[in-house]
Coordinates of C-alpha atoms and ligand atoms in Angstrom, one line a residue:
M25 CA 152.7 158.7 125.0
T26 CA 150.8 157.4 128.1
S27 CA 150.5 159.8 131.0
L28 CA 152.1 159.3 134.3
A29 CA 148.7 158.5 135.9
A30 CA 148.0 155.9 133.3
R31 CA 151.5 154.3 133.8
L32 CA 151.2 154.2 137.6
A33 CA 147.5 153.1 137.9
R34 CA 146.6 149.6 138.8
P35 CA 145.7 147.5 135.7
E36 CA 142.3 146.7 137.4
I37 CA 141.5 150.5 137.4
L38 CA 142.4 150.9 133.8
D39 CA 140.3 148.0 132.8
L40 CA 137.3 149.1 134.8
K41 CA 134.4 150.6 132.8
P42 CA 133.0 153.7 134.2
F43 CA 130.2 153.2 136.7
D44 CA 127.0 152.4 134.8
I45 CA 124.5 154.8 136.6
A46 CA 121.5 156.8 135.5
A47 CA 123.4 160.0 136.2
E48 CA 125.4 159.5 133.0
A49 CA 122.3 160.9 131.2
N50 CA 122.3 164.2 133.2
A51 CA 123.9 166.2 130.4
A52 CA 121.4 165.0 127.8
F53 CA 118.4 166.1 129.8
G54 CA 117.4 169.3 131.4
A55 CA 116.7 169.6 135.1
D56 CA 113.0 169.6 134.5
A57 CA 113.0 166.2 132.8
I58 CA 110.6 163.6 134.3
K59 CA 113.0 161.4 136.1
L60 CA 111.9 157.7 136.0
D61 CA 115.3 156.3 135.5
A62 CA 117.0 155.8 138.9
N63 CA 114.5 154.1 141.1
E64 CA 114.4 157.2 143.4
N65 CA 111.3 158.0 145.4
P66 CA 109.5 160.9 143.8
Y67 CA 108.6 162.5 147.1
P68 CA 111.2 164.6 148.9
P69 CA 111.7 164.1 152.6
L70 CA 109.2 165.9 154.8
S71 CA 111.3 168.3 156.8
S72 CA 111.0 171.9 157.7
G73 CA 113.7 174.3 158.5
P74 CA 117.4 173.8 158.1
L75 CA 118.9 170.5 159.2
A76 CA 120.2 170.9 162.7
A77 CA 123.6 169.4 162.2
A78 CA 126.7 170.7 164.0
I79 CA 129.0 170.4 160.9
N80 CA 131.9 172.1 162.6
R81 CA 132.4 168.8 164.5
Y82 CA 133.4 165.4 163.2
P83 CA 130.4 163.1 163.2
E84 CA 130.3 159.9 165.2
P85 CA 131.8 157.1 163.1
Q86 CA 128.6 155.1 163.8
P87 CA 126.0 157.6 165.1
H88 CA 124.4 155.7 167.9
R89 CA 120.9 157.2 167.6
L90 CA 120.7 156.5 163.9
R91 CA 122.1 153.0 164.4
A92 CA 119.5 152.3 167.1
S93 CA 116.7 153.7 164.9
M94 CA 117.7 151.6 161.9
A95 CA 118.2 148.6 164.1
A96 CA 114.7 149.1 165.5
L97 CA 113.3 149.6 162.0
Y98 CA 114.7 146.3 160.8
G99 CA 114.1 144.4 164.1
V100 CA 117.7 143.7 165.1
E101 CA 120.1 144.7 167.9
P102 CA 122.3 147.8 167.1
D103 CA 125.5 145.7 167.1
A104 CA 124.2 143.6 164.3
L105 CA 124.1 146.6 162.0
V106 CA 126.7 148.9 160.5
V107 CA 125.5 152.2 158.9
T108 CA 127.1 152.9 155.5
R109 CA 126.9 155.6 152.9
G110 CA 124.1 153.9 151.1
A111 CA 123.9 150.2 150.4
D112 CA 126.5 150.8 147.6
D113 CA 129.1 151.6 150.2
A114 CA 128.1 148.5 152.2
I115 CA 128.9 146.4 149.0
D116 CA 132.3 148.1 148.6
M117 CA 133.0 147.6 152.3
L118 CA 132.2 143.8 152.2
V119 CA 134.3 143.3 149.0
R120 CA 137.3 145.1 150.5
A121 CA 137.0 143.4 153.8
F122 CA 136.7 139.8 152.4
C123 CA 138.2 139.6 148.9
R124 CA 142.0 139.4 148.4
P125 CA 143.0 140.8 145.0
G126 CA 143.9 138.2 142.5
I127 CA 142.8 135.3 144.7
D128 CA 139.2 135.6 145.8
A129 CA 136.0 135.7 143.9
I130 CA 132.4 137.0 144.2
A131 CA 129.4 135.4 142.6
I132 CA 126.4 137.3 141.1
T133 CA 123.4 136.4 139.1
A134 CA 122.9 137.8 135.6
P135 CA 121.3 140.2 135.0
T136 CA 121.5 142.0 138.3
F137 CA 122.5 145.3 140.0
T138 CA 125.9 146.4 138.5
A139 CA 127.6 147.6 141.7
Y140 CA 128.6 144.1 142.9
E141 CA 130.7 143.4 139.8
H142 CA 132.0 147.0 139.8
F143 CA 133.4 146.9 143.3
A144 CA 134.8 143.4 142.9
R145 CA 136.7 144.4 139.8
L146 CA 138.0 147.5 141.5
Q147 CA 139.3 145.2 144.3
G148 CA 140.9 142.8 141.8
A149 CA 138.5 140.0 142.7
R150 CA 137.1 137.6 140.1
V151 CA 133.5 137.7 139.3
I152 CA 131.5 134.5 138.6
E153 CA 128.3 135.1 136.8
V154 CA 125.4 132.6 137.2
P155 CA 122.7 133.3 134.7
L156 CA 119.1 133.5 136.1
A157 CA 116.7 130.8 135.0
K158 CA 113.8 131.2 132.6
N159 CA 111.8 134.4 133.2
F160 CA 114.7 135.7 135.3
D161 CA 113.7 133.4 138.2
F162 CA 116.4 132.5 140.8
S163 CA 117.3 128.8 140.9
A164 CA 118.8 127.9 144.3
D165 CA 120.0 124.5 143.0
G166 CA 121.5 126.1 139.9
F167 CA 123.3 128.8 141.9
V168 CA 124.7 126.3 144.4
A169 CA 125.8 123.9 141.6
A170 CA 127.6 126.6 139.8
L171 CA 129.6 127.6 142.9
T172 CA 130.2 124.3 144.7
H173 CA 133.5 123.5 143.0
Q174 CA 134.7 127.1 142.8
A175 CA 137.5 127.8 145.3
D176 CA 137.6 131.1 147.3
V177 CA 134.1 132.4 146.5
K178 CA 134.0 134.7 149.5
L179 CA 130.7 136.6 148.7
A180 CA 127.6 135.5 146.8
F181 CA 125.2 138.3 146.0
I182 CA 121.4 137.7 145.7
C183 CA 119.2 140.7 145.0
S184 CA 115.6 140.4 145.9
P185 CA 113.6 142.1 144.5
N186 CA 116.2 141.9 141.7
N187 CA 117.2 145.1 140.0
P188 CA 116.4 145.5 137.0
T189 CA 114.0 142.5 136.6
G190 CA 111.9 142.9 139.8
N191 CA 111.9 139.2 140.5
E192 CA 111.7 138.2 144.1
V193 CA 113.6 135.4 145.7
D194 CA 111.8 133.2 148.2
P195 CA 113.6 133.7 151.6
A196 CA 113.6 129.9 152.0
L197 CA 115.8 129.6 148.9
V198 CA 118.2 132.1 150.3
L199 CA 118.5 130.1 153.5
Q200 CA 118.9 126.9 151.4
V201 CA 121.8 128.5 149.5
A202 CA 123.4 129.7 152.8
A203 CA 123.2 126.2 154.2
A204 CA 124.6 124.6 151.1
L205 CA 127.6 127.0 150.9
P206 CA 128.8 127.3 154.5
Q207 CA 132.2 128.7 153.4
T208 CA 130.7 131.6 151.5
I209 CA 129.0 134.7 152.8
I210 CA 125.6 135.1 151.2
V211 CA 124.7 138.8 150.7
L212 CA 121.0 139.4 150.3
D213 CA 120.3 142.8 148.9
E214 CA 116.9 144.0 150.1
A215 CA 117.1 147.5 148.7
Y216 CA 113.5 147.3 147.4
L217 CA 112.0 144.9 149.9
D218 CA 109.8 147.7 151.4
F219 CA 107.8 147.7 148.1
S220 CA 107.2 143.9 148.2
D221 CA 105.2 141.5 150.4
T222 CA 108.1 139.2 150.9
P223 CA 109.4 139.0 154.5
S224 CA 112.9 140.3 155.3
L225 CA 115.8 138.0 156.4
A226 CA 117.4 140.7 158.5
V227 CA 116.6 138.9 161.8
E228 CA 118.0 135.7 160.4
A229 CA 121.2 137.5 159.2
A230 CA 121.9 138.7 162.7
K231 CA 121.8 135.1 164.0
R232 CA 123.7 133.2 161.2
A233 CA 127.4 132.8 160.4
N234 CA 127.2 133.5 156.7
L235 CA 124.3 135.7 155.8
V236 CA 124.4 139.5 155.3
V237 CA 121.3 141.6 154.5
L238 CA 121.7 145.0 152.8
K239 CA 119.2 147.8 153.4
T240 CA 118.9 151.4 152.2
L241 CA 116.9 154.5 153.0
S242 CA 117.3 155.7 149.4
K243 CA 114.3 154.0 147.8
A244 CA 111.4 153.5 150.3
F245 CA 112.3 156.5 152.5
G246 CA 113.1 159.0 149.7
L247 CA 116.6 159.7 151.0
A248 CA 118.8 158.8 147.9
G249 CA 120.6 162.1 148.2
A250 CA 121.6 161.6 151.8
R251 CA 123.4 158.3 151.1
I252 CA 122.3 156.2 154.1
G253 CA 122.1 152.4 154.1
C254 CA 123.4 149.6 156.2
A255 CA 124.6 146.0 156.3
I256 CA 123.0 143.6 158.9
A257 CA 124.8 140.4 160.0
N258 CA 126.1 138.7 163.2
P259 CA 128.0 141.2 165.4
E260 CA 131.4 139.7 164.8
L261 CA 131.0 139.8 161.0
V262 CA 129.7 143.4 161.3
A263 CA 132.7 144.5 163.4
I264 CA 135.2 142.9 161.0
A265 CA 133.6 144.4 157.8
A266 CA 133.3 147.8 159.4
R267 CA 137.2 147.9 159.6
A268 CA 137.1 148.6 155.9
L269 CA 135.2 151.9 156.3
P270 CA 136.9 155.3 156.4
P271 CA 137.1 156.9 159.8
Y272 CA 134.1 159.3 159.5
P273 CA 132.0 157.8 156.7
L274 CA 128.6 159.5 157.5
P275 CA 128.2 163.3 157.0
S276 CA 126.2 164.9 159.9
P277 CA 123.5 166.5 157.7
S278 CA 122.8 163.1 156.2
V279 CA 122.6 161.6 159.7
E280 CA 120.2 164.3 160.7
A281 CA 118.1 163.9 157.5
A282 CA 117.8 160.2 158.3
M283 CA 116.9 160.8 161.9
A284 CA 114.1 163.3 160.8
T285 CA 112.9 160.8 158.2
L286 CA 112.7 157.9 160.7
A287 CA 110.9 160.0 163.4
P288 CA 107.9 158.1 164.7
A289 CA 105.4 160.8 163.5
R290 CA 106.6 160.3 159.9
Q291 CA 106.1 156.6 159.6
A292 CA 102.4 156.7 158.7
I293 CA 103.2 158.9 155.8
H294 CA 106.0 156.6 154.6
Q295 CA 103.6 153.7 154.7
D296 CA 101.1 155.7 152.8
R297 CA 103.6 156.7 150.1
I298 CA 104.8 153.1 149.7
A299 CA 101.2 152.0 149.3
R300 CA 100.7 154.8 146.7
I301 CA 103.8 153.8 144.7
K302 CA 102.7 150.1 144.8
A303 CA 99.1 151.1 143.6
E304 CA 100.6 153.1 140.8
R305 CA 103.0 150.2 139.9
D306 CA 99.9 148.0 139.6
R307 CA 97.9 150.6 137.6
L308 CA 100.8 151.1 135.2
A309 CA 101.4 147.4 134.8
G310 CA 97.8 146.9 133.9
L311 CA 97.7 149.7 131.4
L312 CA 101.1 149.2 129.7
V313 CA 100.2 145.8 128.3
A314 CA 98.0 147.7 125.9
S315 CA 100.9 149.8 124.7
P316 CA 101.8 149.2 121.0
I317 CA 105.5 149.3 121.9
V318 CA 105.5 147.0 125.0
K319 CA 105.9 143.3 124.4
S320 CA 105.8 142.2 128.0
V321 CA 105.5 143.8 131.5
R322 CA 107.2 142.3 134.6
N323 CA 105.5 143.7 137.7
G324 CA 107.9 142.6 140.4
G325 CA 108.4 143.7 144.0
G326 CA 110.3 146.9 143.5
N327 CA 109.3 150.6 142.8
F328 CA 109.8 149.9 139.1
L329 CA 108.5 147.9 136.2
F330 CA 110.7 145.9 133.8
L331 CA 109.4 146.1 130.2
Q332 CA 110.4 144.3 127.0
V333 CA 109.8 146.7 124.2
E334 CA 109.6 146.5 120.4
D335 CA 112.3 148.9 119.4
A336 CA 114.4 150.1 122.3
E337 CA 116.4 152.6 120.3
A338 CA 113.4 154.3 118.8
L339 CA 111.8 154.4 122.2
A340 CA 114.9 155.9 123.7
S341 CA 115.0 158.8 121.2
K342 CA 111.3 159.4 121.5
L343 CA 111.5 159.6 125.3
R344 CA 114.6 161.8 125.1
A345 CA 112.7 164.2 122.9
L346 CA 109.9 164.3 125.4
G347 CA 112.2 164.8 128.4
I348 CA 111.3 161.5 130.1
R349 CA 114.1 159.6 131.7
V350 CA 113.9 155.8 131.9
R351 CA 116.6 153.2 132.1
F352 CA 117.9 151.2 129.2
R353 CA 120.7 148.6 129.8
P354 CA 121.6 147.7 126.2
N355 CA 124.4 145.2 127.3
A356 CA 122.9 143.5 130.4
A357 CA 119.3 143.5 129.3
P358 CA 118.9 144.3 125.6
G359 CA 115.5 145.3 124.4
A360 CA 114.3 146.0 128.0
V361 CA 113.4 149.2 129.9
R362 CA 113.3 149.7 133.6
L363 CA 110.6 152.3 134.4
T364 CA 110.7 153.8 137.9
I365 CA 107.2 154.6 139.4
G366 CA 106.9 158.3 139.8
T367 CA 104.1 160.5 141.0
E368 CA 100.6 160.0 139.5
A369 CA 101.1 163.0 137.2
E370 CA 104.5 161.9 136.0
N371 CA 103.3 158.4 135.4
D372 CA 100.4 159.7 133.3
V373 CA 102.9 161.6 131.1
A374 CA 105.0 158.4 130.8
L375 CA 101.9 156.4 129.8
S376 CA 101.0 158.7 127.0
A377 CA 104.6 158.5 125.7
F378 CA 104.1 154.7 125.6
G379 CA 101.0 155.3 123.6
V380 CA 98.5 154.3 126.3
R381 CA 95.4 156.4 126.7
N382 CA 94.4 157.0 130.3
Q383 CA 91.8 159.2 131.8
S384 CA 92.8 159.5 135.4
R385 CA 91.6 162.8 136.5
P386 CA 93.8 164.9 138.8
V387 CA 93.5 163.5 142.3
R388 CA 92.6 165.9 145.0
R389 CA 95.2 165.1 147.6
A390 CA 97.6 166.9 149.9
E391 CA 100.4 165.9 152.2
L392 CA 102.2 168.2 154.6
A393 CA 104.4 168.3 157.6
R394 CA 104.1 170.8 160.4
D395 CA 106.8 170.9 163.0
T396 CA 107.0 173.2 166.0
K397 CA 108.8 173.0 169.3
E398 CA 105.6 171.5 170.7
T399 CA 104.4 169.1 168.0
K400 CA 105.7 167.3 165.0
I401 CA 102.8 166.4 162.7
A402 CA 102.5 164.7 159.3
V403 CA 99.2 164.5 157.5
A404 CA 98.0 163.2 154.2
V405 CA 94.5 163.5 152.8
N406 CA 93.0 162.2 149.6
L407 CA 89.5 163.5 148.9
D408 CA 88.9 161.0 146.1
R409 CA 89.6 157.9 148.2
S410 CA 88.0 156.6 151.4
L411 CA 90.9 154.6 152.7
P412 CA 93.2 154.3 154.4
R413 CA 92.2 156.1 157.6
R414 CA 94.9 156.1 160.3
V415 CA 94.9 158.7 163.0
M416 CA 97.6 158.7 165.7
T417 CA 97.5 161.9 167.8
G418 CA 98.5 160.3 171.1
I419 CA 95.0 161.1 172.5
P420 CA 92.7 158.2 171.9
F421 CA 89.4 160.0 172.1
Y422 CA 90.7 162.7 169.7
D423 CA 91.9 159.9 167.3
H424 CA 88.4 158.6 167.4
M425 CA 86.9 162.1 166.7
L426 CA 89.2 162.9 163.7
D427 CA 88.6 159.4 162.4
Q428 CA 84.8 160.2 162.5
V429 CA 85.4 163.3 160.5
A430 CA 87.2 161.3 157.8
A431 CA 84.8 158.4 157.9
H432 CA 81.7 160.6 157.6
G433 CA 83.5 163.0 155.3
D434 CA 84.4 159.9 153.1
F435 CA 88.0 160.8 152.5
S436 CA 91.3 159.1 153.2
L437 CA 93.2 160.5 156.2
V438 CA 96.6 159.6 157.5
L439 CA 97.7 161.8 160.4
S440 CA 100.3 161.3 163.1
C441 CA 101.5 163.6 165.8
D442 CA 104.4 163.4 168.2
G443 CA 103.5 166.1 170.7
D444 CA 104.3 167.4 174.1
L445 CA 101.6 165.4 175.8
E446 CA 103.7 165.3 179.0
I447 CA 102.7 169.0 179.3
D448 CA 99.1 168.6 178.2
A449 CA 96.9 167.7 175.3
H450 CA 96.3 171.3 174.2
H451 CA 99.1 171.8 171.7
S452 CA 98.6 168.4 170.0
I453 CA 94.8 168.9 169.6
E454 CA 95.0 172.4 168.3
D455 CA 98.0 171.7 166.0
C456 CA 96.4 168.6 164.5
A457 CA 93.3 170.6 163.7
I458 CA 95.4 173.3 162.0
A459 CA 97.4 170.7 160.0
L460 CA 94.3 168.8 158.9
G461 CA 92.5 172.0 157.9
S462 CA 95.5 173.1 155.9
A463 CA 95.8 169.8 154.2
L464 CA 92.0 169.8 153.3
S465 CA 92.4 173.4 152.0
Q466 CA 95.4 172.4 149.9
A467 CA 93.6 169.3 148.5
L468 CA 90.6 171.4 147.6
G469 CA 92.9 173.5 145.4
E470 CA 90.8 176.1 143.5
R471 CA 87.6 174.8 145.0
R472 CA 86.0 174.1 141.7
G473 CA 82.9 172.1 141.5
I474 CA 82.2 172.0 145.2
G475 CA 79.3 173.4 147.2
R476 CA 78.3 174.9 150.6
F477 CA 76.5 172.6 153.0
G478 CA 75.3 171.9 156.4
F479 CA 74.3 168.8 158.4
A480 CA 72.3 168.2 161.6
L481 CA 72.7 165.0 163.5
P482 CA 71.1 163.5 166.6
M483 CA 73.0 161.1 168.8
D484 CA 70.8 159.7 171.5
E485 CA 69.7 162.7 173.5
A486 CA 72.3 165.0 171.9
E487 CA 71.9 167.0 168.7
A488 CA 74.6 168.8 166.7
Q489 CA 74.3 171.0 163.6
V490 CA 77.3 172.1 161.5
L491 CA 77.1 174.5 158.7
I492 CA 80.1 175.0 156.3
D493 CA 80.8 177.5 153.6
L494 CA 84.1 176.8 151.9
S495 CA 84.1 180.5 151.2
G496 CA 87.8 181.3 151.3
R497 CA 87.2 183.5 154.4
P498 CA 87.6 182.1 157.9
F499 CA 84.7 182.6 160.3
S500 CA 83.9 180.5 163.3
R501 CA 80.8 180.3 165.5
F502 CA 80.3 177.8 168.3
D503 CA 77.2 177.5 170.4
G504 CA 77.4 174.9 173.1
K505 CA 78.5 174.1 176.6
F506 CA 80.1 171.1 178.2
E507 CA 79.7 169.9 181.8
A508 CA 82.7 167.6 182.3
S509 CA 86.2 169.0 182.0
H510 CA 87.6 165.9 180.2
I511 CA 86.7 162.9 178.1
G512 CA 89.6 160.6 178.7
A513 CA 92.7 162.7 178.1
Y514 CA 90.7 165.1 175.9
P515 CA 89.7 168.4 177.5
T516 CA 86.1 169.3 176.4
E517 CA 87.0 173.0 176.2
M518 CA 89.2 172.1 173.2
T519 CA 86.2 171.3 170.9
E520 CA 85.5 175.0 170.3
H521 CA 89.2 175.6 169.6
V522 CA 89.4 172.7 167.2
F523 CA 86.5 174.1 165.1
R524 CA 88.1 177.6 165.2
S525 CA 91.4 176.1 164.0
F526 CA 89.5 174.2 161.2
S527 CA 87.8 177.4 160.0
D528 CA 91.1 179.4 160.1
S529 CA 93.2 176.8 158.3
M530 CA 90.5 175.8 155.8
R531 CA 89.6 179.5 155.2
S532 CA 85.9 178.6 155.7
A533 CA 82.9 179.7 157.7
I534 CA 82.0 176.9 160.2
H535 CA 79.0 177.2 162.5
V536 CA 78.5 174.6 165.2
R537 CA 75.5 174.4 167.5
V538 CA 75.3 171.5 170.0
E539 CA 73.0 170.6 172.9
G540 CA 72.1 167.6 175.0
G541 CA 73.0 165.9 178.2
N542 CA 76.1 163.7 177.7
D543 CA 79.4 165.4 176.8
H544 CA 80.7 162.4 175.0
H545 CA 77.6 162.2 172.8
K546 CA 77.7 166.0 172.2
T547 CA 81.3 166.0 171.2
E548 CA 81.0 163.0 169.0
A549 CA 77.9 164.5 167.3
C550 CA 79.8 167.7 166.5
F551 CA 82.7 165.8 164.8
K552 CA 80.3 163.5 162.9
A553 CA 78.1 166.3 161.7
F554 CA 81.2 168.2 160.6
G555 CA 82.3 165.1 158.6
R556 CA 78.9 164.7 157.0
A557 CA 78.7 168.4 156.1
L558 CA 82.3 168.2 154.6
R559 CA 81.3 165.1 152.6
Q560 CA 78.7 167.1 150.8
A561 CA 80.8 170.2 150.5
I562 CA 83.9 168.4 149.0
R563 CA 82.1 166.0 146.6
P564 CA 82.6 167.1 143.1
E565 CA 79.3 167.8 141.4
A566 CA 78.8 165.4 138.6
D567 CA 79.4 167.5 135.6
S568 CA 80.1 170.8 137.0
D569 CA 83.5 172.5 136.9
M570 CA 81.9 175.7 138.1
L571 CA 83.0 177.7 141.1
P572 CA 80.0 177.8 143.5
S573 CA 80.2 181.5 143.7
T574 CA 79.0 184.4 141.5
K575 CA 82.3 186.1 142.2
G576 CA 84.2 183.5 140.2
I577 CA 86.7 182.8 143.0
L578 CA 86.5 181.2 146.4
Ligands
PLP617 C1 119.7 151.4 144.5 C2 120.3 150.1 144.9 C3 121.3 150.0 145.9 C4 122.0 151.2 146.4 O1 121.3 152.0 147.2 P1 122.1 153.2 148.0 O2 121.7 152.9 149.4 O3 121.5 154.4 147.4 O4 123.5 153.1 147.7 C5 121.7 148.8 146.3 N1 121.2 147.7 145.7 C6 120.3 147.7 144.7 C7 119.8 146.5 144.1 C8 119.8 149.0 144.2 O5 119.0 149.0 143.2

């Protein structure tokens, strides 16, 4: 006998297959599995302390600060954007706003992201599938031809970079489709565009009658759990589509998490992480062609690779045994695997599982956020790379000094600070030194294979000497006097503080001696000599894994 629920339910609901998402596999894997199956960002958001959300109150239906931040991020006006619970929710919103059950249709490419079809079927809308061309390339002519004589195609979805194949669609082709199908709304899903070099059509979408661009903070900004995305289109379309949303769609903690993530001081780190994921994507693509199980590798514009493999079932059971999660789509893409790019260490484990030897040694890097009432700082260092170097403290002379430390120290440094400069430069200067010292200390780890060094450096008439012992014990000595009170916005008295902060946070002895006539030269000589001394101290000695101490610990 059928149950009451089954008798009352809409036939579309009963016909609907369960959502095809990576989470289906949760039960089969432990919580410690290596998760390379859902195109999440492996790095959790940088945030300290509890999220400051007043959850006793209803949230704003469209939180104006977040809407403004996302609009600024994507280069449009706030009224051209509606914030949704992830891009998934934007798809659902569009389908419910535009497709009449039993009458209207959507168009999709095949294969593509499954949510378009799912939400359309849920709404009782027809789904017209247009197969992708050879090599999964998008053919604008083919797409238009397939839809030209179809009545009531309200929405046509184009995903670029496409999930799961990674193929990108030239924006000119999207505009060509929009022009050829003026009675259809073209929905361009740019969920992965941050990982590609293709330009966005967000600004075009805000101006045109029939183009919507979807964005999400889930992938590039590491916020998959917060569920924040948006749809961008002309303001009238946005206002109509938003009527299909529930009254308070966006939970306050998610809004706060998104605001913290989009804070200006965090952007340099996001860019660094995206660059890191892209570099790993290219490294893996290069290595996986040598795998005995991989037939072909598609390195597209997303944070994932699309692989054709010899025996998908055998691979699936091997990976399951090893606790490595990747994505198989036996129906939509048989014989293929979508591999999300994880951290370097996770990727190395995945490479071995694919039978690829790789000898990447652990990278000495650290990334940290330090937030106080006075300053919000994010810093990333990589001692095994020279670039990028980007320092944004808000104090130009100090930017230059910290850049000198990284340049002469020969390490990559990304540091940004949003500080209370309206009071004075003191907090920003000191806190940046603490944050940088802590990051260096973290990156040095156990301090194996590194030495104790010093460096003396002339700069015109000035001369500075810096001695460092990465001893594990802070000690600071500073011999030197400055005549001027400031160099630009930088107070000269801070130099001594900065080196004391370095020595505390790096747990190191740092001795600085400086003399000369010109304060600018003297200050710069201190920072350069510090960088030079660090360069020697942090360089791994060729074949030594020894701790440079008879005590066996530093
Ligand atoms: C992950 C993904 C989305 C959905 O992202 P959320 O914002 O997390 O809902 C949308 N489109 C594509 C192509 C995706 O892969």
